[in-house]
Amino acid sequence: MKVAGSHPRHRLDELIHSPVRFSVMATLASADQAEFGFVRDLVEVSDSVLSKQVALLEEAGYVTVRKGYVGKRPRTWLALTATGREAFHRHVAVLQEIAATAVPKGER
Amino acid sequence: MKVAGSHPRHRLDELIHSPVRFSVMATLASADQAEFGFVRDLVEVSDSVLSKQVALLEEAGYVTVRKGYVGKRPRTWLALTATGREAFHRHVAVLQEIAATAVPKGER
DNA sequence: AAACTACTTTCCAGATTGTCAAGTAGTTGC
DNA sequence: GCAACTACTTGACAATCTGGAAAGTAGTTT
């Protein structure tokens, strides 16, 4: 039965879909936590872009930002929340679902 | 060795990344061809959105648009080009590569 | 001849994204 | 002790991008 809003596309998480945020989430998903500078260099974004995108992810409750020191130098650590991890996995599952779209023969 | 532009994110195809176009490409990837109306209903977009997005994919050489008739009613068929199919598969591979980001222990 | 089908195109408003420059807060070098 | 530097953060701003609404096109049916 065909229902409005049933295409998996509607279940994509817009916040995660942007390439930068997707990459940041993927990075954090593979580690308990990561330094701001490490993520910035790995994902290859500017300080300002990472800072702003992380603020959005934090607002959404997907990422936590912890500030501390390494010696006397300030350092910021990023980590996924449980919610963020779930949202990321769900988003990836939806992408796969879309990518694997199967149109039955006869229909087209 | 770490090189500028090496994060897989830079290899995402911006044209394919948009949810609507990604869904359209996925649909076409699973069939030889599909009717405009079929794709519109499956992906759940308006005529105008599908028409515009398809025009972009056509310009890029990813999709071909064939107009014909079923009886006396006009009908439009969409299909991926070989280039479009490759671009789609490459894009999906890059998404998987990002999703599977592995940060070595010790680094973070 | 008016309505309808199957799109296409234009106008437009709102949201997103990135760059660049300036700001903050504390630290180090001369 | 003050200018420079580190590690971000914030603000101003321009460039898209996207989608909705509505009008347009071309041919068909009632």
Coordinates of N, CA and C (backbone and C1' of nucleotides) in Angstrom, one line a residue, chain D residues 2-30:
Chain D
dC2 P 53.0 47.8 28.6 O5' 53.1 47.8 27.0 C5' 54.4 47.5 26.3 C4' 54.2 46.4 25.2 C3' 52.8 46.3 24.7 O3' 52.8 46.0 23.3 C1' 53.5 44.2 25.4
dA3 P 52.2 46.9 22.2 O5' 52.7 46.2 20.9 C5' 54.1 45.9 20.8 C4' 54.3 44.5 20.2 C3' 53.2 44.1 19.1 O3' 53.9 43.5 18.1 C1' 53.2 42.5 20.8
dA4 P 53.1 42.9 16.8 O5' 53.2 41.3 17.0 C5' 54.5 40.7 17.4 C4' 54.2 39.2 17.7 C3' 53.3 38.6 16.6 O3' 53.9 37.3 16.3 C1' 52.5 38.2 18.8
dC5 P 53.3 36.4 15.2 O5' 52.6 35.2 16.0 C5' 53.4 34.6 17.1 C4' 52.5 33.6 17.9 C3' 51.5 32.9 17.0 O3' 51.6 31.5 17.3 C1' 50.4 33.8 18.9
dT6 P 50.8 30.4 16.4 O5' 49.8 29.7 17.5 C5' 50.3 29.3 18.7 C4' 49.2 28.8 19.6 C3' 48.2 27.9 18.8 O3' 47.8 26.9 19.7 C1' 47.1 29.8 19.8
dA7 P 47.1 25.5 19.1 O5' 45.6 25.8 19.4 C5' 45.1 25.9 20.7 C4' 43.6 26.3 20.7 C3' 42.8 25.7 19.5 O3' 41.5 25.4 20.1 C1' 42.6 28.0 19.6
dC8 P 40.7 24.2 19.3 O5' 40.2 25.0 18.0 C5' 38.8 25.3 17.9 C4' 38.5 26.5 18.8 C3' 37.1 27.0 18.5 O3' 36.2 27.0 19.7 C1' 38.6 28.8 18.5
dT9 P 34.6 27.0 19.5 O5' 34.3 28.5 19.3 C5' 34.5 29.4 20.4 C4' 33.9 30.8 20.0 C3' 32.5 30.7 19.4 O3' 31.7 31.7 20.1 C1' 33.9 32.0 18.0
dT10 P 30.2 31.7 19.9 O5' 30.0 33.1 19.0 C5' 30.8 34.2 19.3 C4' 30.7 35.3 18.3 C3' 29.3 35.3 17.6 O3' 28.8 36.6 17.8 C1' 31.1 35.4 16.0
dG11 P 27.4 37.0 17.2 O5' 27.9 37.9 15.9 C5' 28.9 38.9 16.1 C4' 29.1 39.6 14.8 C3' 27.8 39.9 14.0 O3' 27.8 41.2 13.4 C1' 29.3 38.6 12.7
dA12 P 26.6 41.7 12.6 O5' 27.2 41.9 11.2 C5' 28.5 42.5 11.0 C4' 28.9 42.4 9.6 C3' 27.7 42.7 8.6 O3' 28.2 43.5 7.5 C1' 28.7 40.6 8.1
dC13 P 27.2 44.0 6.4 O5' 27.4 42.8 5.3 C5' 28.7 42.5 4.9 C4' 28.7 41.4 3.9 C3' 27.5 41.4 2.9 O3' 28.0 41.3 1.6 C1' 27.8 39.3 3.7
dA14 P 27.1 41.9 0.4 O5' 27.6 40.9 -0.8 C5' 28.9 40.4 -0.8 C4' 28.9 39.0 -1.4 C3' 27.9 38.8 -2.6 O3' 28.6 38.2 -3.6 C1' 27.5 37.2 -0.9
dA15 P 27.9 37.8 -5.0 O5' 27.7 36.2 -4.8 C5' 28.8 35.4 -4.5 C4' 28.3 34.0 -4.4 C3' 27.4 33.6 -5.6 O3' 27.7 32.2 -5.9 C1' 26.3 33.2 -3.5
dT16 P 27.4 31.7 -7.4 O5' 25.8 31.7 -7.6 C5' 24.8 31.2 -6.9 C4' 25.1 29.9 -6.0 C3' 24.2 28.8 -6.4 O3' 24.8 27.5 -6.1 C1' 23.6 29.6 -4.2
dC17 P 24.3 26.2 -6.9 O5' 23.2 25.6 -6.0 C5' 23.4 25.7 -4.6 C4' 22.1 25.2 -3.8 C3' 21.1 24.4 -4.7 O3' 20.8 23.3 -3.9 C1' 20.0 26.3 -3.7
dT18 P 20.0 22.0 -4.6 O5' 18.6 22.1 -4.0 C5' 18.4 23.0 -2.8 C4' 16.9 23.0 -2.5 C3' 16.0 22.3 -3.5 O3' 15.1 21.4 -2.8 C1' 15.4 24.7 -3.2
dG19 P 13.9 20.7 -3.5 O5' 12.7 21.6 -3.1 C5' 12.4 21.9 -1.7 C4' 11.2 22.8 -1.7 C3' 10.1 22.3 -2.5 O3' 8.8 22.5 -1.8 C1' 10.7 24.5 -3.2
dG20 P 7.5 22.0 -2.4 O5' 6.6 23.3 -2.5 C5' 6.5 24.2 -1.3 C4' 5.8 25.5 -1.7 C3' 4.5 25.2 -2.5 O3' 3.5 26.1 -2.0 C1' 6.0 26.5 -3.9
dA21 P 2.0 25.9 -2.5 O5' 1.8 27.1 -3.5 C5' 2.4 28.3 -3.3 C4' 2.1 29.2 -4.4 C3' 0.8 28.9 -5.2 O3' 0.2 30.1 -5.5 C1' 2.7 28.8 -6.7
dA22 P -1.3 30.1 -6.2 O5' -0.9 30.6 -7.7 C5' 0.1 31.6 -7.8 C4' 0.4 31.7 -9.3 C3' -0.8 31.4 -10.2 O3' -0.7 32.3 -11.3 C1' 1.0 30.1 -10.8
dA23 P -2.0 32.6 -12.2 O5' -1.3 32.9 -13.6 C5' -0.1 33.5 -13.7 C4' 0.7 32.9 -14.8 C3' -0.1 32.7 -16.1 O3' 0.6 33.2 -17.2 C1' 1.0 30.7 -15.5
dG24 P 0.0 33.1 -18.7 O5' 1.0 32.0 -19.3 C5' 2.4 32.1 -19.3 C4' 3.0 30.9 -20.1 C3' 2.2 30.6 -21.4 O3' 3.2 30.4 -22.4 C1' 2.3 28.7 -20.0
dT25 P 2.7 30.3 -23.9 O5' 3.0 28.8 -24.3 C5' 4.2 28.2 -23.9 C4' 4.2 26.8 -24.3 C3' 3.4 26.5 -25.6 O3' 4.1 25.6 -26.4 C1' 2.6 25.1 -23.8
dA26 P 4.0 25.6 -28.0 O5' 3.4 24.2 -28.3 C5' 4.0 23.0 -27.6 C4' 3.0 21.9 -27.7 C3' 2.0 22.0 -28.8 O3' 1.9 20.7 -29.4 C1' 0.8 21.7 -26.8
dG27 P 1.4 20.5 -30.9 O5' 0.4 19.3 -30.7 C5' 0.8 18.2 -29.8 C4' -0.4 17.7 -29.0 C3' -1.6 17.3 -29.8 O3' -1.9 16.0 -29.6 C1' -2.2 18.5 -27.9
dT28 P -3.2 15.3 -30.2 O5' -4.1 15.3 -28.9 C5' -3.7 14.6 -27.7 C4' -4.9 14.3 -26.8 C3' -6.1 13.7 -27.5 O3' -6.6 12.7 -26.7 C1' -6.7 15.7 -26.5
dT29 P -7.6 11.6 -27.2 O5' -8.9 12.0 -26.3 C5' -8.8 12.1 -24.9 C4' -9.9 12.9 -24.4 C3' -11.3 12.4 -24.8 O3' -12.1 12.3 -23.6 C1' -11.1 14.8 -25.0
dT30 P -13.4 11.4 -23.6 O5' -14.5 12.5 -23.3 C5' -14.3 13.4 -22.1 C4' -15.3 14.5 -22.2 C3' -16.7 14.1 -22.7 O3' -17.7 14.8 -21.9 C1' -15.9 15.9 -24.0

